[in-house]
Tab-separated table of C-alpha atoms in Angstrom:
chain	number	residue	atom	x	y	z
A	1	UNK	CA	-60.824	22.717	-66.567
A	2	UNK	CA	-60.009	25.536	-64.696
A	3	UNK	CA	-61.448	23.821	-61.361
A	4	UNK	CA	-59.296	20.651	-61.734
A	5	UNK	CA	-55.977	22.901	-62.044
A	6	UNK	CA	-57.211	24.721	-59.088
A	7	UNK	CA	-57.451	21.491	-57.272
A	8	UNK	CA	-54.230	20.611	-58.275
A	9	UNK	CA	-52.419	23.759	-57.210
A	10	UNK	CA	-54.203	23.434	-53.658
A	11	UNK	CA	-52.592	19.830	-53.288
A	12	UNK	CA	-49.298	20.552	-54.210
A	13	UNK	CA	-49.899	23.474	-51.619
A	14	UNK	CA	-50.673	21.284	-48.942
A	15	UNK	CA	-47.788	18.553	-49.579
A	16	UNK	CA	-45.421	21.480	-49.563
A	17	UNK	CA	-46.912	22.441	-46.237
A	18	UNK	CA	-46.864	18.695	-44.866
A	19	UNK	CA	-43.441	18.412	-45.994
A	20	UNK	CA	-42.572	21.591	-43.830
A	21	UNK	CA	-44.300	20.377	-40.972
A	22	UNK	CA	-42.428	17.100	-41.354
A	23	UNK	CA	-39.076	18.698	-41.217
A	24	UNK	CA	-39.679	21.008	-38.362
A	25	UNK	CA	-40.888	18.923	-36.534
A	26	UNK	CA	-37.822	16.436	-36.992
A	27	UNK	CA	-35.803	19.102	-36.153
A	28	UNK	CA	-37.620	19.594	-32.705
A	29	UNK	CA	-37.407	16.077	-31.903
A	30	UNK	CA	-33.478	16.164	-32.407
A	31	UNK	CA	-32.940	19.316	-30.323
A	32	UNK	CA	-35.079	18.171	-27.484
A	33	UNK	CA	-33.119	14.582	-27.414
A	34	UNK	CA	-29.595	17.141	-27.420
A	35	UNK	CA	-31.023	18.917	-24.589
A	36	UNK	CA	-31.899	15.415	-23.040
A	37	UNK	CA	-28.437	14.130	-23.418
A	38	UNK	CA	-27.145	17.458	-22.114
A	39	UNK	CA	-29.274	17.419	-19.076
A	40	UNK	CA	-28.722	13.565	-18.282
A	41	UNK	CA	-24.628	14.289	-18.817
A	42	UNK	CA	-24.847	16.968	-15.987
A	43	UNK	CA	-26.989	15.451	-13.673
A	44	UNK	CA	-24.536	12.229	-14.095
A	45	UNK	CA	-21.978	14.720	-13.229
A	46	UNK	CA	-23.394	16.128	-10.302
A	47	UNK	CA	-24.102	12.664	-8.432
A	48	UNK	CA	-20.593	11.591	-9.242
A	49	UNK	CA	-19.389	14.811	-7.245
A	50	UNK	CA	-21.965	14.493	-5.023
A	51	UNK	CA	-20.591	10.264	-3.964
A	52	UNK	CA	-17.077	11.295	-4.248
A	53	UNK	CA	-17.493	14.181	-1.891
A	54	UNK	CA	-19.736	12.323	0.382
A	55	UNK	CA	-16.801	9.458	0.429
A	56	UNK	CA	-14.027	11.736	1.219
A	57	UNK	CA	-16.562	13.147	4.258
A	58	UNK	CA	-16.699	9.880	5.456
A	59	UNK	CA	-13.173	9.171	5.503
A	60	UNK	CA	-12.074	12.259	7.072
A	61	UNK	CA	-15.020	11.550	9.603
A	62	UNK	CA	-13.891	7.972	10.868
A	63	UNK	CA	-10.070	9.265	11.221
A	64	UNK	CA	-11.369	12.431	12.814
A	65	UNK	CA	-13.094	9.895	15.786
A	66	UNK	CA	-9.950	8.480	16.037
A	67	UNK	CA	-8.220	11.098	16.631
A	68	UNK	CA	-10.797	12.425	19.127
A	69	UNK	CA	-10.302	9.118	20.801
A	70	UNK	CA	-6.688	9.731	21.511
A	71	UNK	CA	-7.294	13.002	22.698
A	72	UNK	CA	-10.369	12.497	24.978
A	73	UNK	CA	-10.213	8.808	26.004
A	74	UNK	CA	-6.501	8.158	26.158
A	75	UNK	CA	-5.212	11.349	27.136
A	76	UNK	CA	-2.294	11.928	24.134
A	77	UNK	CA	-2.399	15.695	24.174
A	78	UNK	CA	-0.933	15.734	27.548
A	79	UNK	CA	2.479	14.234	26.068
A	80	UNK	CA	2.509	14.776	22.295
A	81	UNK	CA	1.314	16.668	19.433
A	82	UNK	CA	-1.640	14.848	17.319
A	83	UNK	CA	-1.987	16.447	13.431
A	84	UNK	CA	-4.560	15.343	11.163
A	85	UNK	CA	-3.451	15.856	7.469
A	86	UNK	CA	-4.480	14.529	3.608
A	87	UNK	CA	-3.013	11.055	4.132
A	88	UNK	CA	-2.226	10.517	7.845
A	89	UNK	CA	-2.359	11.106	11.144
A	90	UNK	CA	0.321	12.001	12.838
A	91	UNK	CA	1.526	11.783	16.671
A	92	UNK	CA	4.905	13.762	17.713
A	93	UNK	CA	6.883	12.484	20.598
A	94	UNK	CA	9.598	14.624	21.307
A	95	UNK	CA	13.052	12.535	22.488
A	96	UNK	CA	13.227	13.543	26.466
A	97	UNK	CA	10.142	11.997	26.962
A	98	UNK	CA	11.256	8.794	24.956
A	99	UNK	CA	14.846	8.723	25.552
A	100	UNK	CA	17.898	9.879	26.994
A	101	UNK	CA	20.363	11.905	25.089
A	102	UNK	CA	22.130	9.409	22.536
A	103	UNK	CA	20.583	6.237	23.745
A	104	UNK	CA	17.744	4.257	21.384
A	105	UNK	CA	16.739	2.352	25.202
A	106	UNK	CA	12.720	3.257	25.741
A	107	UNK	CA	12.687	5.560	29.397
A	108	UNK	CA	10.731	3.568	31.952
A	109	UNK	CA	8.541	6.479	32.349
A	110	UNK	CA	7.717	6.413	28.398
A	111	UNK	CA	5.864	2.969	29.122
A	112	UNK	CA	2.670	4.273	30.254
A	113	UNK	CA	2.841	6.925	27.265
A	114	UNK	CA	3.351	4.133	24.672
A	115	UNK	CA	0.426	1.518	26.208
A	116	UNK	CA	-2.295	4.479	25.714
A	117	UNK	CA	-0.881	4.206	21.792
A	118	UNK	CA	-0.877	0.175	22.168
A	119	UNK	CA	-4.513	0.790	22.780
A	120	UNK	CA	-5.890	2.189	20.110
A	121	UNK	CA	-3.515	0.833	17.941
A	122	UNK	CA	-4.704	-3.220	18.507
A	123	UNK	CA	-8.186	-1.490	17.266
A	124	UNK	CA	-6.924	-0.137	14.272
A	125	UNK	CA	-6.506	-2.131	10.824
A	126	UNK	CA	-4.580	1.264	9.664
A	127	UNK	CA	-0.673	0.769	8.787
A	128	UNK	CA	1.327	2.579	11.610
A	129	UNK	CA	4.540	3.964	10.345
A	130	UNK	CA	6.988	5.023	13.091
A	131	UNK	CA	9.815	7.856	12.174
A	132	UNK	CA	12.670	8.413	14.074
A	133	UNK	CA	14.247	12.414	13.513
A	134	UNK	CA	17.384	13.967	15.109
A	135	UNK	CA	18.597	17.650	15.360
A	136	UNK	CA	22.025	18.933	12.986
A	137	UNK	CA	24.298	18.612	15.550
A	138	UNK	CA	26.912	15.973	15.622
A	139	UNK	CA	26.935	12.665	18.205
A	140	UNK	CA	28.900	13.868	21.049
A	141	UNK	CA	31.552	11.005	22.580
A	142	UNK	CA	30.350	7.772	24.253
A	143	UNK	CA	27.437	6.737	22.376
A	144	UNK	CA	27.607	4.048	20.417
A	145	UNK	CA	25.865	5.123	17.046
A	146	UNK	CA	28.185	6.161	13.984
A	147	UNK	CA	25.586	9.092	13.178
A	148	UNK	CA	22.195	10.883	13.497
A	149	UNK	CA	20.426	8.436	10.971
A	150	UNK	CA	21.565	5.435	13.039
A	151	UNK	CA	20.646	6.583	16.113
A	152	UNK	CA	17.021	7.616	14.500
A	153	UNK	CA	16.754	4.178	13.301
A	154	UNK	CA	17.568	2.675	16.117
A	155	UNK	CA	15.099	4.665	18.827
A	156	UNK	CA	12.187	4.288	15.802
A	157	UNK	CA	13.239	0.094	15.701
A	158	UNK	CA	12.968	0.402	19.571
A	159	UNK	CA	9.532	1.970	19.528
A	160	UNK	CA	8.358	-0.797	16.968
A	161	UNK	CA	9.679	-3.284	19.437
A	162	UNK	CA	7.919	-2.235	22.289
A	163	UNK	CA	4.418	-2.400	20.641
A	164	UNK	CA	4.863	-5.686	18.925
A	165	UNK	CA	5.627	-6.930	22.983
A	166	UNK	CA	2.184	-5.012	23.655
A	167	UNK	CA	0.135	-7.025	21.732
A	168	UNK	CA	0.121	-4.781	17.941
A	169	UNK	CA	0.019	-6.914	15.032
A	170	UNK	CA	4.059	-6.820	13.704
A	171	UNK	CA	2.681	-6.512	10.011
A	172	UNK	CA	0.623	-3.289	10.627
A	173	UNK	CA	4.352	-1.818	11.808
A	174	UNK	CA	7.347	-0.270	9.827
A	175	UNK	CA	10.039	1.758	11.398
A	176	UNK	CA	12.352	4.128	9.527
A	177	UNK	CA	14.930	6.968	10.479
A	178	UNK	CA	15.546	10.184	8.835
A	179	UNK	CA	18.345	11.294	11.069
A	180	UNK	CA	18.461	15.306	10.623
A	181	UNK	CA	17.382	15.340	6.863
A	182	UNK	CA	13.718	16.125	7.810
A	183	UNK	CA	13.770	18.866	10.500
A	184	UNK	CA	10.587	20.471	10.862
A	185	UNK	CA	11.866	24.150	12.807
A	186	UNK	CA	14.995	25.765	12.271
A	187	UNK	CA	18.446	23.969	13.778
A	188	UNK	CA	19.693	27.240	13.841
A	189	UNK	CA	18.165	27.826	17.898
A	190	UNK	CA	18.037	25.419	20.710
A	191	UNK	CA	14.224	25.587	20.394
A	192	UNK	CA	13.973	24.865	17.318
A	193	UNK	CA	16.811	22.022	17.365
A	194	UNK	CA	14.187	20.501	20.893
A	195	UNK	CA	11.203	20.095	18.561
A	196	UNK	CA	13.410	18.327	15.669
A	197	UNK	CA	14.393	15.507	17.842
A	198	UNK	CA	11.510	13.750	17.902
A	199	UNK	CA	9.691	10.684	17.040
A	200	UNK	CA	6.786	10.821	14.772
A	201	UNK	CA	4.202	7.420	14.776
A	202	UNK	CA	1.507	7.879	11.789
A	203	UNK	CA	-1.462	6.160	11.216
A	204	UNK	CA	-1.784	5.925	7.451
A	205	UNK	CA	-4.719	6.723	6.457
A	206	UNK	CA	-6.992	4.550	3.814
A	207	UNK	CA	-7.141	5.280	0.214
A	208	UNK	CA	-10.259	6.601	-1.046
């Protein structure tokens, strides 16, 4: 009699173990698929940076080999400034090489300057923004333009002209003036007031 309750206490021993087993070993399986999921949601996260900063390097690298090719191929850095920023690139004529004082009429001697733009520019599929700027100062007598932001439209609508006559597509062009309301140097010295009046073409850079 005593053997059978012995036998019986030994069982319920064991199922109590088995049981224990069972739940521990659900528990493992549930912390192992957590770390799983953890891993797989960081990894995920880590290619995603990875593409988006390997699409960023190749945007900045096909705008960067244009601008190279307006530096090195068609000379530009002998007769304006060439900026790379986040959205654009930008090329800064500054007016005596463009233009007489007061006057929107293109220089003769601006031609060749323009065609190395025209260029590069029939190559592009980029939208080309062109921005005329002034100085502070006031129109003197004799011109023919009722203020700065006329006569910045008008020499920015002039530079439009001349490279739709060049061959660049007139829908990859806009023209727009700002008169003096974007100076970028002081008005307040002649030097400053020089590198204000200028003309500034962009090349707008893709979206990402």
């Amino acid at each position: 009699m005593r053997f059978y309750e012995r036998e019986d206490e030994l069982e319920n021993e064991l199922n109590r173990g088995a049981l224990w087993a069972i739940t521990y070993g659900d528990m493992m399986s549930y912390l192992m698929i957590f770390f799983m999921i953890l891993f797989a949601f960081y990894s995920s996260k880590n290619i995603t940076s990875q593409f988006s900063a390997k699409a960023i390097e190749e945007t900045f690298g096909k705008d960067t080999e244009v601008a190279s090719t307006l530096f090195s191929k068609h000379g530009i850095q002998q007769i304006a400034q060439v900026e790379i920023s986040a959205n654009k690139i930008s090329i800064n004529f500054s007016d005596p090489i463009l233009f007489t004082p007061g006057s929107d009429v293109l220089k003769p001697s601006s031609y060749p300057h323009l065609r190395r733009l025209t260029a590069v520019f029939q190559d592009l599929p980029n939208p080309i923004q062109i921005e005329g700027h002034t100085d502070n100062r006031p129109l003197g007598r004799g011109t023919r333009f009722r203020s700065n932001w006329e006569l910045s439209s008008a020499r920015a609508f002039s530079v439009l002209q001349f490279f739709i006559k060049e061959g660049v597509a007139p829908e990859k062009l806009s023209a727009v003036g700002y008169g003096e309301f974007k100076p970028i140097q002081t008005n307040e010295s002649p030097e400053g007031r020089s590198k204000n009046r200028r003309i500034e073409i962009n090349i707008i850079r893709h979206e990402i």
